[in-house]
Amino acid sequence: MRSHVYLTTGARAMCAMTAALAAAAMALSGSTSPADATNQRALGPGSISLVAGGTGGPSPAPKVALDYPCGVSYAAGNLYVGDGLVQRVDTHSGWLTSPAGALRRASVISGTVLLGNGRWASRAITSACGVAVDGAGNLVIADNTDHMVRVAAEHSGTFYGQQMTAGNIYAVAGTGSGPRISGDGGPAGQAELAYPKDVAVDRAGNLVIADSGTSAPPIAAQVQVVAASTGTFYGQRMTAGDIYTVAGKPNGLVVSGRGGPAVKAGLGETIGQLKIDNAGNLVFADTSGNTIRVVAVSTGTFYGQQMTAGHIYTVAGDGTAGFSGDGRPATRARLSGPLGIAVDGAGNLVIADTVNNRVRVVAAHPGHSYGQQMTAGDIYSIAGCGTTCGVGNGGPAAKARLVLPCAVAVDGAGNLIVAEYGQMLGPQDRWVRLIAESTGYFYGQRVRAGDIYTAAGNGFLGLSGAGVIATRAVMIVTSARMIVDGNGNLLVPAGQNNRIRVVATSTGSFYGQQMTAGHIYSIAGGGCFPYCGNGGPAVRAGMNFPDGVALDGHGNVVIDDGGNNLVRVVAEEDGTYYGQQMTAGYIYNVAGTGTAGFSGDGGPASQAELDVPGGLAVDGHGNLVITDENNNRIRVVAATSGKFYGQRMTAGRIYTVAGDGTAGFSGDGGPATQAELHSPKDVVIDGSGNLVICDQRNDRMRVVAVSDGTFYGQQMTAGHIYTVAGDGTAGFSGDGGPAAGAELNMPADATVDGHGNLVIADEDNNRVRVVAGAAGTFYGVPMTPGNIYTVAGNGIPGFSGPHGRAVRSELVAPTGVAVNASGDLYIGDQYRVWMVTG
């Protein structure tokens, strides 16, 4: 159930737990020795420590999850991958680390690199895409959705007109206020960018930026240069530190300009990777134009064409989306949404032909390359056979499946590296692949020339670490409403990973698996996407964004499979539950038909329609309480026949107990079934049996009273609904004052601890807050009954480290809270699980 700890049926008192649970909870934070646990406890109530979730390294790269790999580059023996953060893969050992070296003082979280104490220390990198290494060894990062280009300094010194300290990170282009493009001819730090996709460093040390633009609002893509020194580059006079457009014109949403000045060419709304070729020319993927284009750095003959410095030329693609032309001149071939471009050692152009799910090569010279006889200027497919063939690892690249290859690079041995964006609507095929140039040992494995292998990524979106120490696992716990079971284990729905995971607090057998204390395991999900497996083993079932979990009185795991509009149960033991015969470890549908809608009240739950079920709780009678989010209702599946929440109910049938189905706010003080809710996100049973609702889009916490009485300082009537926190205005205010007068911002989850305090995951405020149920000091904060207090998070989204005071820490959109029997508070933010000492 969603309260402080899993209780046996009808129990209201907390289970007795030994002091060993506290020590085990410390082990979860990665402090595996008794001394470490003692030191953490010595920090006192209100201190925060890491429980689960990590960067994915150091670890063999093929075992680590990637998010959306959208940029790859090679420098100094390492492969760099931009997938939200910057990942680094050693090309010999194949081991991955989330950046060290240049970022050795920066804190790292999957999807977010939190900065050191440089100029932009309060800003997080959340969307690293293209990555380059400049001549001083600094990492240059295209921070895509933050609309900036940033530099992580390898050494202390002056770079790009700024004094930098080694290990810190600095913005060198863009204000972060985009998406807009402005500032041409002025200081780069005052310019505005629009989704920078890639970055390169040219021979003169200038930064070249692929400012990819956007379709909504329509902003034309441009290629821009931040001058490293004063001089003439790409046909323009430039001043050091200023930014200049070298290709693309404002509002040039119609592709134009072949053979004319690059600054007058229209580039459409999207461009992809860019590279500096062997002659110093700028080559980039004109995605909207379905072409590969070149801005000549000097006058001469390149790619079989006479070119003029500063002018733009098409070298592959005829501008029409499609697939054709293999073995023919590249300029007559058809490409479809190409995003990636690289130049190999022989000068061949390597193209990620994204929508065609292929890698293609434009030959620079006649001869034998990539296993084929090639003619200069012609185009050839060298990898990818569509999306219906097998993954193909260990076999010929031309027979392997590629899914939206979006970036390519060439390493120091001539191997091709391909980043796959993966399934647009699914969690799979997120890889970085290696196409071997020669037979040998690369990326920690034996490879054969012409064959394809995984260089990084386990194929799954943000998921790795089954059976490993929990703090080294990668997980995406968005909307994860967690619970603690009777053994103290933490159950976490990893929604975007389509799994339910368990962090074990002690060594033993749980959920049919042998588990080690402090390690993480999947107990449901991992089969096909988006749905399969009903009536079969839970670990082979397919789920679609499960984001709530509960335990019933029999120890069964109840899961809201929100994307499939189902509520499902994993049986703890063989038996009959919810009117079905179940086998231990198998999964069964118990509510919902799988079709989004609203129907079935008063009838069998398995025949009713739900629309994105979210939070789950099991009340003291064993009834299953569900937030039916898009139906703006709270519904109950009766475990037994009787009268509950003011209604007569029949076992196995479903009933609405709050909300009239209209999205809005009304009804306080009256019958709950006549009130308006707006996207209720979670529900919890408090110590008196009342339903506490996260009425998310109303920015309120509301209570449906189970009986007449005084609760949360208000006189309540059974079956009626009342606001107990939040004034309905989205924002942050009111700490230290009455909870009903405070501002909340998208409350996503709640729990009630052993003192009767209401703990709230205040998601968009990046905080966890508590409405005090009694006077005292809780989580290190003195409290007065009925008032609201922040107990974790300082409002800044990010990761400020694994230890310290919780109220000073940074969280990223916390969506899950749970309390164990020792009174410690678990918090699930977007990428990690934390513990605040009670």
Coordinates of C-alpha atoms in Angstrom, one line a residue, residues 294-670:
V294 CA 29.7 21.9 -48.2
V295 CA 30.8 25.4 -47.4
A296 CA 34.2 25.9 -49.0
V297 CA 36.9 27.3 -46.8
S298 CA 39.1 28.2 -49.8
T299 CA 38.8 28.3 -53.6
G300 CA 39.6 25.0 -55.3
T301 CA 38.3 21.7 -56.5
F302 CA 36.6 19.5 -53.9
Y303 CA 34.3 16.5 -54.3
G304 CA 34.6 16.8 -58.1
Q305 CA 33.3 20.4 -58.1
Q306 CA 35.0 23.7 -58.6
M307 CA 34.3 25.7 -55.4
T308 CA 34.7 29.3 -54.3
A309 CA 35.6 30.2 -50.7
G310 CA 32.4 31.0 -48.6
H311 CA 30.1 29.5 -51.2
I312 CA 27.8 26.5 -50.6
Y313 CA 27.5 23.3 -52.7
T314 CA 25.5 20.1 -52.6
V315 CA 27.7 17.0 -52.7
A316 CA 25.0 14.3 -52.0
G317 CA 21.3 14.1 -52.5
D318 CA 19.0 15.6 -55.1
G319 CA 16.8 17.3 -52.5
T320 CA 13.9 14.9 -52.8
A321 CA 13.2 12.5 -49.8
G322 CA 13.5 8.9 -50.8
F323 CA 15.9 6.1 -51.3
S324 CA 17.7 5.6 -54.6
G325 CA 21.0 6.0 -56.4
D326 CA 23.3 3.4 -55.0
G327 CA 26.2 2.9 -57.4
R328 CA 25.4 6.2 -59.1
P329 CA 26.6 9.8 -58.7
A330 CA 25.8 11.0 -55.2
T331 CA 24.2 14.3 -56.3
R332 CA 21.6 12.3 -58.2
A333 CA 20.7 10.0 -55.3
R334 CA 17.9 10.3 -52.9
L335 CA 18.4 10.6 -49.1
S336 CA 15.7 10.8 -46.5
G337 CA 16.2 13.1 -43.5
P338 CA 20.0 12.6 -43.1
L339 CA 21.2 13.7 -39.7
G340 CA 24.8 12.4 -39.5
I341 CA 28.0 13.1 -41.5
A342 CA 31.6 12.1 -41.0
V343 CA 34.7 12.2 -43.2
D344 CA 37.0 9.2 -43.0
G345 CA 40.8 9.1 -43.4
A346 CA 40.5 8.6 -47.2
G347 CA 38.2 11.6 -47.6
N348 CA 35.1 9.6 -48.2
L349 CA 31.8 11.1 -46.9
V350 CA 30.0 8.8 -44.5
I351 CA 26.3 9.6 -44.1
A352 CA 23.7 8.5 -41.5
D353 CA 20.7 8.3 -43.9
T354 CA 18.4 8.5 -40.9
V355 CA 14.9 7.8 -42.2
N356 CA 16.2 5.2 -44.7
N357 CA 17.8 3.4 -41.7
R358 CA 21.1 3.1 -43.5
V359 CA 24.7 4.3 -43.5
R360 CA 25.9 5.3 -46.9
V361 CA 29.3 6.4 -48.3
V362 CA 30.2 8.9 -51.0
A363 CA 33.6 7.7 -52.4
A364 CA 36.3 10.3 -52.6
H365 CA 38.6 8.1 -54.9
P366 CA 38.1 5.1 -57.1
G367 CA 39.0 1.8 -55.4
H368 CA 37.9 -0.8 -52.8
S369 CA 36.4 0.6 -49.6
Y370 CA 34.0 -0.9 -47.0
G371 CA 34.0 -4.2 -48.8
Q372 CA 32.9 -2.7 -52.2
Q373 CA 34.4 -1.5 -55.4
M374 CA 33.6 2.2 -55.6
T375 CA 33.8 5.0 -58.2
A376 CA 34.7 8.5 -57.1
G377 CA 31.7 10.7 -56.5
D378 CA 29.2 7.7 -56.4
I379 CA 27.2 6.7 -53.4
Y380 CA 26.9 3.3 -51.8
S381 CA 25.0 1.7 -48.9
I382 CA 27.4 0.0 -46.5
A383 CA 25.2 -0.7 -43.4
G384 CA 21.5 -1.3 -42.7
C385 CA 18.9 -3.5 -44.2
G386 CA 15.8 -1.8 -43.1
T387 CA 14.0 -2.4 -39.7
T388 CA 12.6 -5.8 -40.3
C389 CA 15.9 -7.8 -40.3
G390 CA 17.8 -8.8 -37.2
V391 CA 20.0 -6.7 -35.1
G392 CA 22.9 -8.4 -36.7
N393 CA 25.7 -8.0 -34.1
G394 CA 28.7 -10.0 -35.2
G395 CA 27.7 -10.3 -38.8
P396 CA 28.0 -8.2 -42.0
A397 CA 27.0 -4.6 -41.5
A398 CA 24.9 -4.6 -44.7
K399 CA 22.6 -7.3 -43.2
A400 CA 22.2 -5.6 -39.8
R401 CA 19.1 -3.7 -38.6
L402 CA 19.6 0.0 -38.0
V403 CA 16.8 2.1 -36.4
L404 CA 17.1 5.8 -37.1
P405 CA 20.9 6.2 -37.3
C406 CA 21.4 9.8 -36.4
A407 CA 25.1 10.4 -36.0
V408 CA 28.4 8.9 -37.3
A409 CA 32.1 9.2 -36.5
V410 CA 35.4 7.6 -37.6
D411 CA 37.8 6.6 -34.9
G412 CA 41.6 6.5 -34.9
A413 CA 41.7 3.0 -36.4
G414 CA 39.3 3.9 -39.2
N415 CA 36.3 2.1 -37.7
L416 CA 32.9 3.6 -38.3
I417 CA 30.8 4.5 -35.3
V418 CA 27.0 4.8 -35.7
A419 CA 24.6 6.2 -33.0
E420 CA 21.1 4.9 -33.3
Y421 CA 18.3 7.1 -32.0
G422 CA 16.1 4.0 -31.7
Q423 CA 12.4 3.4 -31.8
M424 CA 10.5 6.7 -31.7
L425 CA 7.6 5.1 -29.7
G426 CA 9.5 2.4 -27.8
P427 CA 12.3 1.9 -25.4
Q428 CA 14.6 -0.2 -27.6
D429 CA 17.4 0.1 -30.2
R430 CA 19.4 2.8 -28.4
W431 CA 22.9 1.8 -29.3
V432 CA 26.2 3.0 -30.5
R433 CA 27.5 0.5 -33.0
L434 CA 30.9 -0.3 -34.5
I435 CA 31.5 -1.2 -38.1
A436 CA 35.0 -2.6 -38.1
E437 CA 37.5 -1.3 -40.7
S438 CA 39.9 -4.2 -40.0
T439 CA 40.1 -7.4 -38.0
G440 CA 41.4 -6.9 -34.5
Y441 CA 40.6 -5.9 -30.9
F442 CA 38.6 -2.8 -30.4
Y443 CA 36.2 -1.6 -27.7
G444 CA 36.9 -4.6 -25.5
Q445 CA 36.1 -7.2 -28.1
R446 CA 37.4 -9.2 -31.1
V447 CA 36.0 -7.8 -34.3
R448 CA 36.2 -8.8 -38.0
A449 CA 36.5 -6.4 -40.9
G450 CA 33.1 -5.3 -42.3
D451 CA 31.0 -6.7 -39.5
I452 CA 29.0 -4.7 -37.0
Y453 CA 29.2 -4.8 -33.2
T454 CA 27.8 -2.9 -30.2
A455 CA 30.3 -0.3 -28.9
A456 CA 28.1 1.2 -26.2
G457 CA 24.6 0.8 -24.9
N458 CA 22.5 -2.2 -24.0
G459 CA 19.8 -1.2 -26.4
F460 CA 17.3 0.0 -23.8
L461 CA 16.3 3.5 -23.0
G462 CA 17.9 4.5 -19.7
L463 CA 18.0 1.0 -18.3
S464 CA 21.0 -0.9 -17.0
G465 CA 22.3 -2.6 -13.9
A466 CA 20.1 -5.7 -13.1
G467 CA 21.7 -7.5 -10.2
V468 CA 24.4 -4.8 -9.6
I469 CA 24.9 -2.3 -6.9
A470 CA 21.9 0.0 -7.1
T471 CA 23.9 3.2 -7.2
R472 CA 25.7 2.0 -10.3
A473 CA 22.4 1.3 -12.2
V474 CA 20.8 3.6 -14.7
M475 CA 17.1 4.0 -14.4
I476 CA 14.5 6.5 -15.4
V477 CA 12.0 6.8 -12.6
T478 CA 9.8 9.5 -14.0
S479 CA 6.4 9.4 -12.2
A480 CA 7.7 6.6 -10.0
R481 CA 5.4 6.3 -7.0
M482 CA 7.4 4.0 -4.8
I483 CA 6.6 1.8 -1.8
V484 CA 8.5 -0.1 0.9
D485 CA 7.6 -3.7 1.5
G486 CA 7.4 -5.6 4.7
N487 CA 11.1 -6.7 4.4
G488 CA 12.2 -3.1 3.9
N489 CA 12.9 -3.5 0.2
L490 CA 12.1 -0.5 -2.0
L491 CA 9.9 -1.1 -5.1
V492 CA 10.4 1.5 -7.8
P493 CA 8.3 1.7 -11.0
A494 CA 10.9 2.7 -13.7
G495 CA 8.2 4.1 -16.0
Q496 CA 10.1 4.8 -19.2
N497 CA 12.0 1.6 -18.7
N498 CA 8.7 -0.3 -18.7
R499 CA 9.7 -2.3 -15.6
I500 CA 9.2 -2.6 -11.9
R501 CA 12.5 -2.7 -10.0
V502 CA 13.4 -3.7 -6.5
V503 CA 16.3 -2.4 -4.4
A504 CA 17.0 -5.0 -1.8
T505 CA 17.8 -3.9 1.8
S506 CA 18.9 -7.4 2.9
T507 CA 20.2 -10.5 1.2
G508 CA 17.6 -13.2 0.7
S509 CA 14.9 -14.5 -1.7
F510 CA 12.3 -11.9 -2.7
Y511 CA 9.8 -12.0 -5.5
G512 CA 11.1 -15.3 -6.7
Q513 CA 14.7 -14.1 -7.0
Q514 CA 17.8 -14.4 -4.9
M515 CA 18.9 -10.8 -4.1
T516 CA 21.9 -9.2 -2.5
A517 CA 21.5 -6.2 -0.1
G518 CA 22.0 -2.9 -1.9
H519 CA 21.6 -4.4 -5.4
I520 CA 18.8 -3.7 -7.9
Y521 CA 16.6 -6.2 -9.7
S522 CA 13.7 -6.2 -12.2
I523 CA 10.7 -8.2 -11.1
A524 CA 8.2 -7.3 -13.9
G525 CA 8.5 -6.1 -17.4
G526 CA 11.2 -6.6 -20.1
G527 CA 9.1 -8.4 -22.7
C528 CA 7.7 -7.0 -25.9
F529 CA 6.6 -3.3 -26.1
P530 CA 4.0 -2.1 -25.5
Y531 CA 2.0 -5.1 -24.3
C532 CA 2.3 -8.8 -23.9
G533 CA 2.5 -11.6 -21.4
N534 CA -0.9 -11.7 -19.6
G535 CA -1.0 -15.0 -17.6
G536 CA 2.7 -15.6 -18.0
P537 CA 5.9 -14.8 -16.2
A538 CA 6.0 -11.2 -15.1
V539 CA 9.7 -10.7 -16.1
R540 CA 8.7 -11.6 -19.7
A541 CA 5.7 -9.3 -19.8
G542 CA 5.5 -6.1 -21.8
M543 CA 4.3 -3.0 -20.1
N544 CA 3.8 0.6 -21.2
F545 CA 4.9 3.3 -18.8
P546 CA 4.0 1.7 -15.4
D547 CA 4.2 4.5 -12.9
G548 CA 2.5 3.2 -9.8
V549 CA 2.9 0.1 -7.6
A550 CA 1.2 -1.2 -4.5
L551 CA 1.2 -4.4 -2.3
D552 CA -2.0 -6.0 -1.3
G553 CA -2.6 -8.0 1.9
H554 CA -1.4 -11.2 0.3
G555 CA 1.9 -9.7 -0.8
N556 CA 0.9 -9.5 -4.4
V557 CA 2.5 -6.7 -6.4
V558 CA -0.2 -4.4 -8.0
I559 CA 0.9 -2.4 -11.0
D560 CA -0.7 0.4 -12.9
D561 CA 0.2 -0.2 -16.5
G562 CA -0.8 3.3 -17.4
G563 CA 0.1 3.3 -21.1
N564 CA -1.9 0.2 -21.6
N565 CA -4.9 1.5 -19.5
L566 CA -4.7 -1.6 -17.3
V567 CA -4.1 -2.5 -13.6
R568 CA -2.1 -5.7 -13.3
V569 CA -1.1 -8.1 -10.5
V570 CA 2.0 -10.2 -10.0
A571 CA 1.1 -13.0 -7.7
E572 CA 3.3 -13.6 -4.7
E573 CA 2.0 -17.2 -4.2
D574 CA -0.3 -19.6 -6.0
G575 CA -3.9 -18.9 -5.2
T576 CA -7.1 -17.1 -6.2
Y577 CA -7.0 -13.3 -6.2
Y578 CA -9.3 -10.8 -7.7
G579 CA -11.5 -13.6 -8.9
Q580 CA -8.7 -15.3 -10.9
Q581 CA -6.5 -18.4 -10.3
M582 CA -2.9 -17.1 -10.3
T583 CA 0.5 -18.7 -10.3
A584 CA 3.4 -17.2 -8.3
G585 CA 5.5 -14.9 -10.3
Y586 CA 3.0 -14.6 -13.1
I587 CA 1.2 -11.4 -14.2
Y588 CA -2.6 -10.9 -14.7
N589 CA -4.9 -8.1 -15.7
V590 CA -7.4 -7.2 -12.9
A591 CA -8.9 -3.9 -14.1
G592 CA -9.3 -2.3 -17.5
T593 CA -9.9 -3.6 -20.9
G594 CA -6.8 -2.0 -22.4
T595 CA -8.9 0.5 -24.3
A596 CA -8.8 4.1 -23.2
G597 CA -12.2 5.4 -22.1
F598 CA -14.7 5.5 -19.2
S599 CA -17.2 2.7 -18.7
G600 CA -18.1 -0.1 -16.4
D601 CA -19.0 1.5 -13.0
G602 CA -20.9 -1.1 -11.0
G603 CA -19.7 -3.9 -13.2
P604 CA -16.7 -6.3 -13.2
A605 CA -13.4 -4.3 -13.1
S606 CA -11.8 -6.4 -15.9
Q607 CA -14.6 -5.2 -18.2
A608 CA -14.4 -1.5 -17.3
E609 CA -12.5 1.1 -19.3
L610 CA -9.8 3.2 -17.7
D611 CA -7.9 6.1 -19.1
V612 CA -4.3 6.3 -17.9
P613 CA -4.6 4.8 -14.4
G614 CA -1.8 6.3 -12.3
G615 CA -1.6 6.0 -8.5
L616 CA -2.6 2.9 -6.6
A617 CA -3.3 2.1 -3.0
V618 CA -4.8 -0.8 -1.0
D619 CA -7.0 0.2 1.8
G620 CA -7.5 -1.5 5.2
H621 CA -10.3 -3.7 3.7
G622 CA -8.1 -4.9 0.8
N623 CA -9.9 -2.7 -1.7
L624 CA -7.9 -1.5 -4.6
V625 CA -8.0 2.3 -5.0
I626 CA -7.0 3.7 -8.5
T627 CA -6.5 7.2 -9.8
D628 CA -8.1 7.2 -13.2
E629 CA -6.2 10.3 -14.4
N630 CA -7.7 11.2 -17.7
N631 CA -11.2 10.4 -16.4
N632 CA -10.6 12.8 -13.5
R633 CA -11.9 10.2 -11.1
I634 CA -10.8 8.0 -8.2
R635 CA -12.2 4.5 -8.5
V636 CA -12.2 1.5 -6.3
V637 CA -12.2 -2.3 -7.1
A638 CA -13.9 -3.9 -4.1
A639 CA -12.1 -6.8 -2.5
T640 CA -15.1 -8.0 -0.7
S641 CA -18.8 -7.2 -0.7
G642 CA -19.8 -4.4 1.7
K643 CA -20.3 -0.7 2.2
F644 CA -17.2 1.4 1.5
Y645 CA -16.8 5.2 0.9
G646 CA -20.6 5.5 1.4
Q647 CA -21.5 3.0 -1.3
R648 CA -22.7 -0.6 -1.4
M649 CA -20.0 -2.6 -3.3
T650 CA -19.8 -6.1 -4.7
A651 CA -16.5 -8.0 -4.7
G652 CA -14.6 -7.7 -8.0
R653 CA -16.6 -4.7 -9.3
I654 CA -15.4 -1.2 -9.8
Y655 CA -16.9 2.1 -8.5
T656 CA -16.2 5.8 -8.7
V657 CA -15.6 7.3 -5.2
A658 CA -14.4 10.8 -6.2
G659 CA -14.7 13.1 -9.2
D660 CA -17.6 13.6 -11.6
G661 CA -15.5 13.2 -14.7
T662 CA -15.2 16.9 -15.5
A663 CA -11.7 18.4 -15.4
G664 CA -11.8 21.3 -13.1
F665 CA -12.1 22.4 -9.5
S666 CA -15.3 22.3 -7.5
G667 CA -17.1 20.5 -4.7
D668 CA -15.0 21.2 -1.6
G669 CA -17.1 20.4 1.5
G670 CA -19.6 18.3 -0.5

